[in-house]
Each structure stands twice: as C-alpha cells, then as structure tokens.
Amino acid sequence: MSNTAPTAPRGVEFRLLTIPETMDGSAAARDFADHVAVRNAVYREISGHDDNALPPDELLPMYQPDEYQRRHLWLVLDEGRPIGRVGCDIPLEEGSKVAFWLIELLRASWGRGIGSAGHELVEQTARAFGRTVLQAWAEHPDAPGRRLEPPTGFGSIPEDHGARFFLRHGHTLEQIERCSVFDLTGSFERVDALAADARAAADGYRIVRWTAPTPDEFVAGYGWMKSRMVTDAPSAGIEFDDEVWDAARVAAHDAKYTQAGRTLQVTAAQHIATGELCAFNELVIGKDRTAATQQEDTLVLSEHRGHRLGMLVKTENLRAWRDVAPASPRVITYNAEENRPMLDINEAIGFVPLTYEGAWKKVLA
C-alpha cells in the first residue's frame, strides 16, 4: 500500500501507520499519539468542544486488527508537523462492495489540495480491494446560506466547505443524522415518570442489564440484535453489509472497550415467555468519568415494536447510569433525521438537537 498520494503538495506526507499493540513509546506509538492529538484538535475546531476527544490508549483498541474489517490509517504531515489524518476501512463481509473513509485536516491547511490528495489515496485503497462504493459522515455546523437536502426529505445542512468538498469529488448527500444531547445534571423527574409508564406498557417483558464483557447467557441474543442494526435502523441510500455476530464477534466487540478501560453498559428488554432479548440501549464512558457519555446503539427488534420498549431501555439505562458515572455532565447520541419514532423518544426524555451530520456516498466507475 502506497504511503504517499501521487498528487500530494510539496512537503506533505501521508504516512501509513503501523498500529502498535500498546502505547509503549515506540515510533509506531508516537505516530499513533500524534494522530490522536490532531484528531481531537480537528473535532474541537469543528464543534467548539471536546466531547468527542479520546486519549490515545482508549482509541488504540478500536484500531487493532481483527477479522471483521481492515483499517488503513495515515497521519498527514506538513514538513514533519501533524496536520490531519486519513482513514479507509474495508469491511471483510463476504461480497462486500463498500469502503468507509474519513479525511480530517486542521483548518489552517485547507485550500492547498491536501484533502484532494487524501481522497485520491482513499479511492486507490478502495479500488485495490475491489470496492465500488465510498461512504463517509461529516459534521456540518449550522451556517447561513444555501442548504442541501437529502433524498429522504428529512433535514438539511449548509453547503459549507465540507459539503463542497464532497460534491466536488462526486459524492451525493444521502441522509442527515441529528446529534442530540441530554443534560445529566438536571432533574430526572421526567425520566423516572417515563420509565414508570414504559414499564406499565411493556407487559410480558423485563429489564436485564450488564457491563461488558457480555455474560454468556446474553451473548447470542445481544449478537442477534447487533446484527439487526444494519437491517432494522433507517439507512436511506447508505449501504451496509449483512453481518454475522457470533460469540467470537461479540467478544471482539466488547474487548475494544474493556481493553481501553472504557465502560460499556447495556440495558436490554427480555421477552419473559421466550427469554428472547428484543431491545437494547448502550451507554459508554472512558476512564475519565467526568467526561461526556456516548449513547451508542439502540434498537427494538421490528417484531417486538409497539410495547414502548425503546422508551423502556433508554430511560432505564439513564437511570442506572447515575450510579456508574455520576459526574458525567451529558449524554450524546446520533439518530437518522427520518427516524421519527426514536427522535420522539429522545425529545420526550429531554434530548435537544446539538448539530447535524451528513451521510455521503460515491459509486466508483
């Protein structure tokens, strides 16, 4: 794999990273730490906060090689100074035709063709693995001026610097995702009331909860629900591969959190008569328990909808979270703008919109 894009401006290097096993002070570990620092700085420039920042040792397990995807990561340097990163992830599902990518550069480096060189590198990598669909997400802070709308008809983003980059390189806007935030420092009276109502409506179901690693008794059910995320959650024109989540995949997923010292708490609804797990919600926080909490996957299996299980698992997980991370100030979550049932739940609980992301796609000729 080439580590320099052919059209890179003079003095700019795209250094293909070797992922270290630990942050041991090696050259590979120093490169990875530089990549994390510039990642965090870019996110701070875009959003104005550090809620998405991670320390190197907590991000590192997410990049360890596994049998489910091949991750390529380049540190972008300008005269030896880190200014950004490029990533291209290749899912290893049988028959996959997609690649997921990112290009993140410090604002001072814009306008020099570095992003375009990075995009060429992404396309080269995708083609080398026989992939024909490129997909990426980007935050688009609100701004005046022309708006872009996806084919779903839900939501819009400004035609900003990032949007123009995607359009110039042949991508189409497929979906808008809303980033919402919930204030953990406020009253939980509404959450408690909604949880009580949901428990009353969810006759025949009970709550089960665990912290990763997943207990043996829940591995099969949790894996099945995780596999349904790509089929049951709204994805508009974005393409995802069908995924098989066996016990080994669940263990690999959990290890990416536990090896980093991060806490993943899962609250699930279980159908009492059959023992089937049929809804779940995930909350995650790192070793710094005063940082923001991330709400990751939430799903109600389609055959169990109509029993307020989405409200049940979300509110019960939030209520239990106060004992896990009492100093965490807020919860951040992402939902497709057309996913009105889940947004209705979030809004009722007290989540408010924070920003919006565009989901972008390009089909390679």
Short mmCIF file of C-alpha atoms in Angstrom, two decimals:
data_model
loop_
_atom_site.label_atom_id
_atom_site.label_comp_id
_atom_site.label_asym_id
_atom_site.label_seq_id
_atom_site.Cartn_x
_atom_site.Cartn_y
_atom_site.Cartn_z
CA MET A 1 0.00 0.00 0.00
CA SER A 2 1.47 3.35 -1.03
CA ASN A 3 2.09 5.82 1.79
CA THR A 4 2.24 8.93 -0.41
CA ALA A 5 -0.60 10.14 -2.61
CA PRO A 6 0.73 10.97 -6.11
CA THR A 7 -0.70 14.48 -6.07
CA ALA A 8 0.40 15.44 -2.55
CA PRO A 9 1.63 19.07 -2.35
CA ARG A 10 5.34 19.59 -1.81
CA GLY A 11 6.37 18.88 1.77
CA VAL A 12 3.21 16.92 2.59
CA GLU A 13 3.49 13.26 3.61
CA PHE A 14 0.73 10.68 4.05
CA ARG A 15 2.38 8.29 6.48
CA LEU A 16 0.74 4.88 6.61
CA LEU A 17 0.61 3.98 10.29
CA THR A 18 1.61 0.68 11.80
CA ILE A 19 -0.79 0.21 14.71
CA PRO A 20 1.13 -0.56 17.92
CA GLU A 21 -0.15 -3.16 20.35
CA THR A 22 0.35 -0.74 23.26
CA MET A 23 1.29 2.88 23.79
CA ASP A 24 4.82 1.78 24.64
CA GLY A 25 6.83 4.76 23.45
CA SER A 26 7.85 3.14 20.18
CA ALA A 27 7.93 5.09 16.92
CA ALA A 28 4.60 3.50 15.97
CA ALA A 29 3.08 4.54 19.31
CA ARG A 30 4.36 8.11 18.90
CA ASP A 31 2.83 8.31 15.42
CA PHE A 32 -0.47 6.97 16.76
CA ALA A 33 -0.42 9.53 19.60
CA ASP A 34 0.24 12.33 17.08
CA HIS A 35 -2.70 11.09 15.01
CA VAL A 36 -4.99 11.13 18.06
CA ALA A 37 -3.88 14.64 19.04
CA VAL A 38 -4.65 16.04 15.60
CA ARG A 39 -7.94 14.09 15.51
CA ASN A 40 -9.02 15.71 18.77
CA ALA A 41 -7.89 19.16 17.57
CA VAL A 42 -9.88 18.86 14.33
CA TYR A 43 -13.04 17.86 16.22
CA ARG A 44 -12.53 20.81 18.57
CA GLU A 45 -12.27 23.18 15.60
CA ILE A 46 -15.48 21.83 14.08
CA SER A 47 -17.67 21.60 17.17
CA GLY A 48 -16.11 24.01 19.64
CA HIS A 49 -15.98 21.39 22.42
CA ASP A 50 -14.01 18.30 23.47
CA ASP A 51 -16.88 15.87 23.99
CA ASN A 52 -15.58 13.63 21.20
CA ALA A 53 -11.95 13.72 22.32
CA LEU A 54 -10.25 10.49 23.38
CA PRO A 55 -6.80 9.73 24.83
CA PRO A 56 -4.56 7.51 22.67
CA ASP A 57 -4.75 4.44 24.89
CA GLU A 58 -8.57 4.47 24.76
CA LEU A 59 -8.75 4.85 20.98
CA LEU A 60 -6.00 2.30 20.27
CA PRO A 61 -8.09 -0.88 20.76
CA MET A 62 -10.54 0.36 18.12
CA TYR A 63 -7.72 0.12 15.57
CA GLN A 64 -6.31 -3.27 16.49
CA PRO A 65 -6.51 -5.73 13.58
CA ASP A 66 -9.38 -8.19 13.56
CA GLU A 67 -11.14 -10.48 11.10
CA TYR A 68 -14.12 -8.20 10.53
CA GLN A 69 -12.56 -5.18 8.84
CA ARG A 70 -9.21 -3.97 7.57
CA ARG A 71 -8.42 -0.47 8.81
CA HIS A 72 -5.97 1.79 6.98
CA LEU A 73 -4.82 4.96 8.73
CA TRP A 74 -2.49 7.68 7.52
CA LEU A 75 -1.02 10.54 9.53
CA VAL A 76 -0.82 13.68 7.38
CA LEU A 77 2.33 15.71 7.96
CA ASP A 78 3.36 19.08 6.54
CA GLU A 79 7.13 19.49 6.76
CA GLY A 80 7.03 16.91 9.53
CA ARG A 81 4.23 18.60 11.51
CA PRO A 82 0.97 16.64 12.02
CA ILE A 83 -1.93 18.46 10.35
CA GLY A 84 -4.53 15.73 9.88
CA ARG A 85 -5.39 12.13 9.23
CA VAL A 86 -6.92 9.94 6.52
CA GLY A 87 -8.69 6.64 7.13
CA CYS A 88 -10.16 3.95 4.92
CA ASP A 89 -11.96 0.97 6.46
CA ILE A 90 -12.62 -2.15 4.39
CA PRO A 91 -15.34 -4.45 5.80
CA LEU A 92 -14.48 -8.11 5.33
CA GLU A 93 -18.02 -9.44 4.99
CA GLU A 94 -18.33 -11.84 2.05
CA GLY A 95 -19.31 -9.98 -1.12
CA SER A 96 -18.86 -6.53 0.43
CA LYS A 97 -18.53 -3.69 -2.06
CA VAL A 98 -18.26 -0.75 0.37
CA ALA A 99 -15.44 1.23 1.94
CA PHE A 100 -15.84 3.77 4.75
CA TRP A 101 -13.45 6.70 4.84
CA LEU A 102 -12.55 9.95 6.55
CA ILE A 103 -10.32 12.92 5.83
CA GLU A 104 -9.77 15.30 8.75
CA LEU A 105 -7.46 18.30 8.41
CA LEU A 106 -6.73 21.29 10.58
CA ARG A 107 -8.43 24.37 9.15
CA ALA A 108 -5.13 26.19 8.54
CA SER A 109 -4.19 23.52 5.99
CA TRP A 110 -7.33 23.89 3.86
CA GLY A 111 -7.16 25.15 0.29
CA ARG A 112 -3.84 23.55 -0.69
CA GLY A 113 -5.10 20.37 -2.33
CA ILE A 114 -4.20 18.17 0.63
CA GLY A 115 -7.75 16.90 1.06
CA SER A 116 -7.99 16.08 -2.63
CA ALA A 117 -4.72 14.16 -2.42
CA GLY A 118 -6.11 12.27 0.56
CA HIS A 119 -9.29 11.47 -1.37
CA GLU A 120 -7.20 10.07 -4.21
CA LEU A 121 -5.46 7.84 -1.68
CA VAL A 122 -8.84 6.67 -0.36
CA GLU A 123 -10.04 5.83 -3.87
CA GLN A 124 -6.81 3.95 -4.64
CA THR A 125 -7.23 1.89 -1.48
CA ALA A 126 -10.89 1.11 -2.12
CA ARG A 127 -10.20 0.05 -5.69
CA ALA A 128 -7.30 -2.14 -4.56
CA PHE A 129 -9.81 -4.15 -2.52
CA GLY A 130 -12.39 -4.24 -5.30
CA ARG A 131 -14.74 -1.79 -3.59
CA THR A 132 -17.14 0.31 -5.66
CA VAL A 133 -18.98 2.33 -3.01
CA LEU A 134 -17.34 5.00 -0.83
CA GLN A 135 -19.26 6.26 2.21
CA ALA A 136 -18.46 8.86 4.87
CA TRP A 137 -20.03 11.04 7.54
CA ALA A 138 -19.16 14.64 8.36
CA GLU A 139 -20.44 17.21 10.84
CA HIS A 140 -21.82 20.36 9.23
CA PRO A 141 -22.24 23.16 11.81
CA ASP A 142 -25.21 25.40 11.11
CA ALA A 143 -24.44 28.42 8.94
CA PRO A 144 -26.36 30.91 6.79
CA GLY A 145 -26.65 30.48 3.05
CA ARG A 146 -27.66 27.74 0.67
CA ARG A 147 -28.96 24.48 2.16
CA LEU A 148 -28.65 20.91 0.92
CA GLU A 149 -31.36 18.31 1.48
CA PRO A 150 -31.04 14.52 1.16
CA PRO A 151 -33.44 12.38 -0.91
CA THR A 152 -35.20 11.30 2.31
CA GLY A 153 -36.65 14.81 2.60
CA PHE A 154 -35.70 14.95 6.28
CA GLY A 155 -33.31 17.61 7.49
CA SER A 156 -30.77 19.80 5.74
CA ILE A 157 -27.20 21.02 6.09
CA PRO A 158 -25.44 24.18 4.90
CA GLU A 159 -23.42 23.98 1.70
CA ASP A 160 -20.25 24.61 3.67
CA HIS A 161 -16.58 23.88 2.98
CA GLY A 162 -17.01 20.20 3.78
CA ALA A 163 -20.16 19.80 1.69
CA ARG A 164 -18.49 21.46 -1.29
CA PHE A 165 -15.56 19.05 -0.94
CA PHE A 166 -17.87 16.04 -1.07
CA LEU A 167 -19.79 17.40 -4.05
CA ARG A 168 -16.62 18.30 -5.94
CA HIS A 169 -15.36 14.75 -5.55
CA GLY A 170 -18.54 13.13 -6.82
CA HIS A 171 -20.39 12.29 -3.61
CA THR A 172 -24.11 12.65 -3.04
CA LEU A 173 -25.81 13.57 0.24
CA GLU A 174 -27.91 10.56 1.24
CA GLN A 175 -29.06 11.19 4.82
CA ILE A 176 -28.95 13.63 7.73
CA GLU A 177 -28.14 12.47 11.24
CA ARG A 178 -29.09 14.55 14.24
CA CYS A 179 -26.68 14.77 17.15
CA SER A 180 -28.69 15.27 20.35
CA VAL A 181 -27.60 15.92 23.91
CA PHE A 182 -29.20 15.16 27.28
CA ASP A 183 -28.27 17.09 30.43
CA LEU A 184 -27.35 14.59 33.14
CA THR A 185 -27.04 17.32 35.77
CA GLY A 186 -30.71 18.29 35.70
CA SER A 187 -33.83 16.78 37.21
CA PHE A 188 -34.63 13.14 36.45
CA GLU A 189 -38.30 13.56 37.32
CA ARG A 190 -39.39 13.31 33.68
CA VAL A 191 -37.12 10.30 33.05
CA ASP A 192 -38.46 8.50 36.11
CA ALA A 193 -42.06 9.14 35.07
CA LEU A 194 -41.47 7.97 31.50
CA ALA A 195 -39.73 4.84 32.76
CA ALA A 196 -42.69 4.03 35.00
CA ASP A 197 -45.14 4.47 32.13
CA ALA A 198 -42.97 2.31 29.84
CA ARG A 199 -42.73 -0.46 32.44
CA ALA A 200 -46.53 -0.48 32.71
CA ALA A 201 -46.92 -0.68 28.91
CA ALA A 202 -44.27 -3.40 28.48
CA ASP A 203 -46.36 -6.22 29.89
CA GLY A 204 -44.60 -9.53 29.35
CA TYR A 205 -41.11 -8.02 29.25
CA ARG A 206 -38.44 -7.42 31.87
CA ILE A 207 -35.23 -5.41 32.04
CA VAL A 208 -31.81 -7.09 32.11
CA ARG A 209 -28.55 -5.19 32.32
CA TRP A 210 -24.84 -5.88 32.09
CA THR A 211 -21.48 -4.19 31.72
CA ALA A 212 -19.10 -5.50 29.07
CA PRO A 213 -17.91 -8.19 28.69
CA THR A 214 -21.31 -9.66 27.85
CA PRO A 215 -22.37 -12.53 30.15
CA ASP A 216 -22.60 -15.91 28.41
CA GLU A 217 -26.35 -16.09 28.87
CA PHE A 218 -26.86 -12.93 26.81
CA VAL A 219 -24.23 -13.38 24.09
CA ALA A 220 -26.49 -14.98 21.49
CA GLY A 221 -29.33 -12.52 21.98
CA TYR A 222 -27.08 -9.48 22.05
CA GLY A 223 -25.25 -10.66 18.93
CA TRP A 224 -28.52 -11.16 17.10
CA MET A 225 -29.70 -7.66 17.98
CA LYS A 226 -26.35 -6.15 16.93
CA SER A 227 -26.65 -7.91 13.57
CA ARG A 228 -30.09 -6.37 13.09
CA MET A 229 -28.75 -2.82 13.40
CA VAL A 230 -27.89 -2.83 9.68
CA THR A 231 -31.33 -4.08 8.62
CA ASP A 232 -33.76 -2.52 11.11
CA ALA A 233 -32.33 1.00 11.57
CA PRO A 234 -33.08 3.61 8.85
CA SER A 235 -30.10 3.95 6.49
CA ALA A 236 -31.59 5.76 3.45
CA GLY A 237 -29.24 5.26 0.48
CA ILE A 238 -26.23 4.31 2.61
CA GLU A 239 -25.22 0.68 2.06
CA PHE A 240 -24.30 -1.72 4.84
CA ASP A 241 -23.33 -5.37 4.65
CA ASP A 242 -25.33 -8.03 6.43
CA GLU A 243 -23.25 -9.00 9.45
CA VAL A 244 -23.00 -12.27 11.35
CA TRP A 245 -22.47 -11.71 15.08
CA ASP A 246 -21.40 -14.94 16.73
CA ALA A 247 -19.85 -15.30 20.19
CA ALA A 248 -16.38 -14.51 18.85
CA ARG A 249 -17.55 -11.27 17.27
CA VAL A 250 -19.35 -10.17 20.45
CA ALA A 251 -16.18 -10.89 22.43
CA ALA A 252 -14.06 -8.90 19.96
CA HIS A 253 -16.55 -6.01 20.13
CA ASP A 254 -16.54 -5.98 23.93
CA ALA A 255 -12.75 -6.17 24.12
CA LYS A 256 -12.40 -2.89 22.24
CA TYR A 257 -13.99 -1.25 25.29
CA THR A 258 -12.66 -3.33 28.15
CA GLN A 259 -9.06 -3.28 26.91
CA ALA A 260 -9.23 0.52 26.83
CA GLY A 261 -10.60 0.76 30.35
CA ARG A 262 -13.86 2.13 28.97
CA THR A 263 -17.23 1.19 30.45
CA LEU A 264 -19.99 -0.11 28.16
CA GLN A 265 -23.32 -0.62 29.90
CA VAL A 266 -26.14 -2.39 28.06
CA THR A 267 -29.75 -2.29 29.20
CA ALA A 268 -31.98 -4.73 27.33
CA ALA A 269 -35.61 -5.82 27.30
CA GLN A 270 -36.20 -9.55 27.54
CA HIS A 271 -39.41 -11.29 26.48
CA ILE A 272 -40.33 -13.26 29.58
CA ALA A 273 -42.19 -16.10 27.87
CA THR A 274 -39.37 -16.96 25.44
CA GLY A 275 -36.29 -15.44 27.07
CA GLU A 276 -35.55 -13.59 23.82
CA LEU A 277 -33.69 -10.29 24.02
CA CYS A 278 -35.65 -7.88 21.86
CA ALA A 279 -34.48 -4.30 22.57
CA PHE A 280 -31.31 -2.71 23.88
CA ASN A 281 -29.54 0.58 24.58
CA GLU A 282 -25.81 1.19 25.10
CA LEU A 283 -24.07 3.88 27.16
CA VAL A 284 -20.29 4.31 27.10
CA ILE A 285 -17.76 6.40 29.02
CA GLY A 286 -13.98 6.34 29.25
CA LYS A 287 -11.72 6.29 32.25
CA ASP A 288 -12.46 9.96 32.86
CA ARG A 289 -15.87 9.71 34.49
CA THR A 290 -16.30 13.50 34.34
CA ALA A 291 -16.35 13.45 30.52
CA ALA A 292 -19.41 13.27 28.30
CA THR A 293 -21.21 9.94 27.94
CA GLN A 294 -21.79 8.49 24.49
CA GLN A 295 -25.05 6.70 23.76
CA GLU A 296 -24.23 4.20 21.05
CA ASP A 297 -26.59 1.62 19.53
CA THR A 298 -30.28 1.49 20.37
CA LEU A 299 -32.68 -0.93 18.70
CA VAL A 300 -36.07 -2.54 19.14
CA LEU A 301 -36.48 -5.64 17.00
CA SER A 302 -39.25 -4.94 14.50
CA GLU A 303 -41.34 -7.91 15.64
CA HIS A 304 -41.45 -6.52 19.21
CA ARG A 305 -42.34 -2.92 18.45
CA GLY A 306 -45.48 -1.32 19.87
CA HIS A 307 -44.74 -2.09 23.54
CA ARG A 308 -42.75 1.07 24.37
CA LEU A 309 -39.57 -0.95 24.64
CA GLY A 310 -37.46 1.83 23.11
CA MET A 311 -38.55 4.21 25.84
CA LEU A 312 -38.09 1.48 28.42
CA VAL A 313 -34.46 0.62 27.65
CA LYS A 314 -33.40 4.24 27.15
CA THR A 315 -34.88 5.56 30.38
CA GLU A 316 -33.83 2.57 32.48
CA ASN A 317 -30.28 2.82 31.19
CA LEU A 318 -30.15 6.53 32.00
CA ARG A 319 -31.49 5.94 35.49
CA ALA A 320 -28.90 3.24 36.20
CA TRP A 321 -26.13 5.35 34.67
CA ARG A 322 -26.24 7.80 37.57
CA ASP A 323 -24.55 5.13 39.71
CA VAL A 324 -21.92 4.42 37.03
CA ALA A 325 -20.84 7.95 36.14
CA PRO A 326 -22.49 10.45 38.50
CA ALA A 327 -20.13 13.25 37.42
CA SER A 328 -20.67 12.86 33.69
CA PRO A 329 -22.41 16.07 32.57
CA ARG A 330 -24.30 14.93 29.45
CA VAL A 331 -25.16 12.13 27.04
CA ILE A 332 -24.59 12.49 23.30
CA THR A 333 -26.42 10.40 20.71
CA TYR A 334 -26.96 10.25 16.95
CA ASN A 335 -30.12 9.33 15.05
CA ALA A 336 -31.24 9.48 11.44
CA GLU A 337 -33.39 12.55 10.97
CA GLU A 338 -36.15 10.41 9.43
CA ASN A 339 -36.16 8.06 12.44
CA ARG A 340 -39.11 9.86 13.97
CA PRO A 341 -40.05 7.07 16.44
CA MET A 342 -36.61 7.21 18.08
CA LEU A 343 -36.44 11.01 17.92
CA ASP A 344 -39.88 11.19 19.58
CA ILE A 345 -38.49 9.11 22.45
CA ASN A 346 -35.37 11.27 22.73
CA GLU A 347 -37.34 14.51 22.70
CA ALA A 348 -39.79 13.24 25.31
CA ILE A 349 -36.87 12.29 27.58
CA GLY A 350 -35.28 15.73 27.16
CA PHE A 351 -32.62 15.33 24.47
CA VAL A 352 -32.19 18.51 22.43
CA PRO A 353 -30.57 18.92 18.99
CA LEU A 354 -26.92 19.93 19.08
CA THR A 355 -25.66 19.61 15.50
CA TYR A 356 -26.17 17.64 12.29
CA GLU A 357 -24.09 15.26 10.20
CA GLY A 358 -24.33 14.45 6.52
CA ALA A 359 -24.01 10.87 5.28
CA TRP A 360 -22.28 10.92 1.88
CA LYS A 361 -21.86 8.29 -0.85
CA LYS A 362 -19.97 7.88 -4.09
CA VAL A 363 -20.25 5.00 -6.55
CA LEU A 364 -16.92 4.40 -8.29
CA ALA A 365 -16.99 3.97 -12.04
#
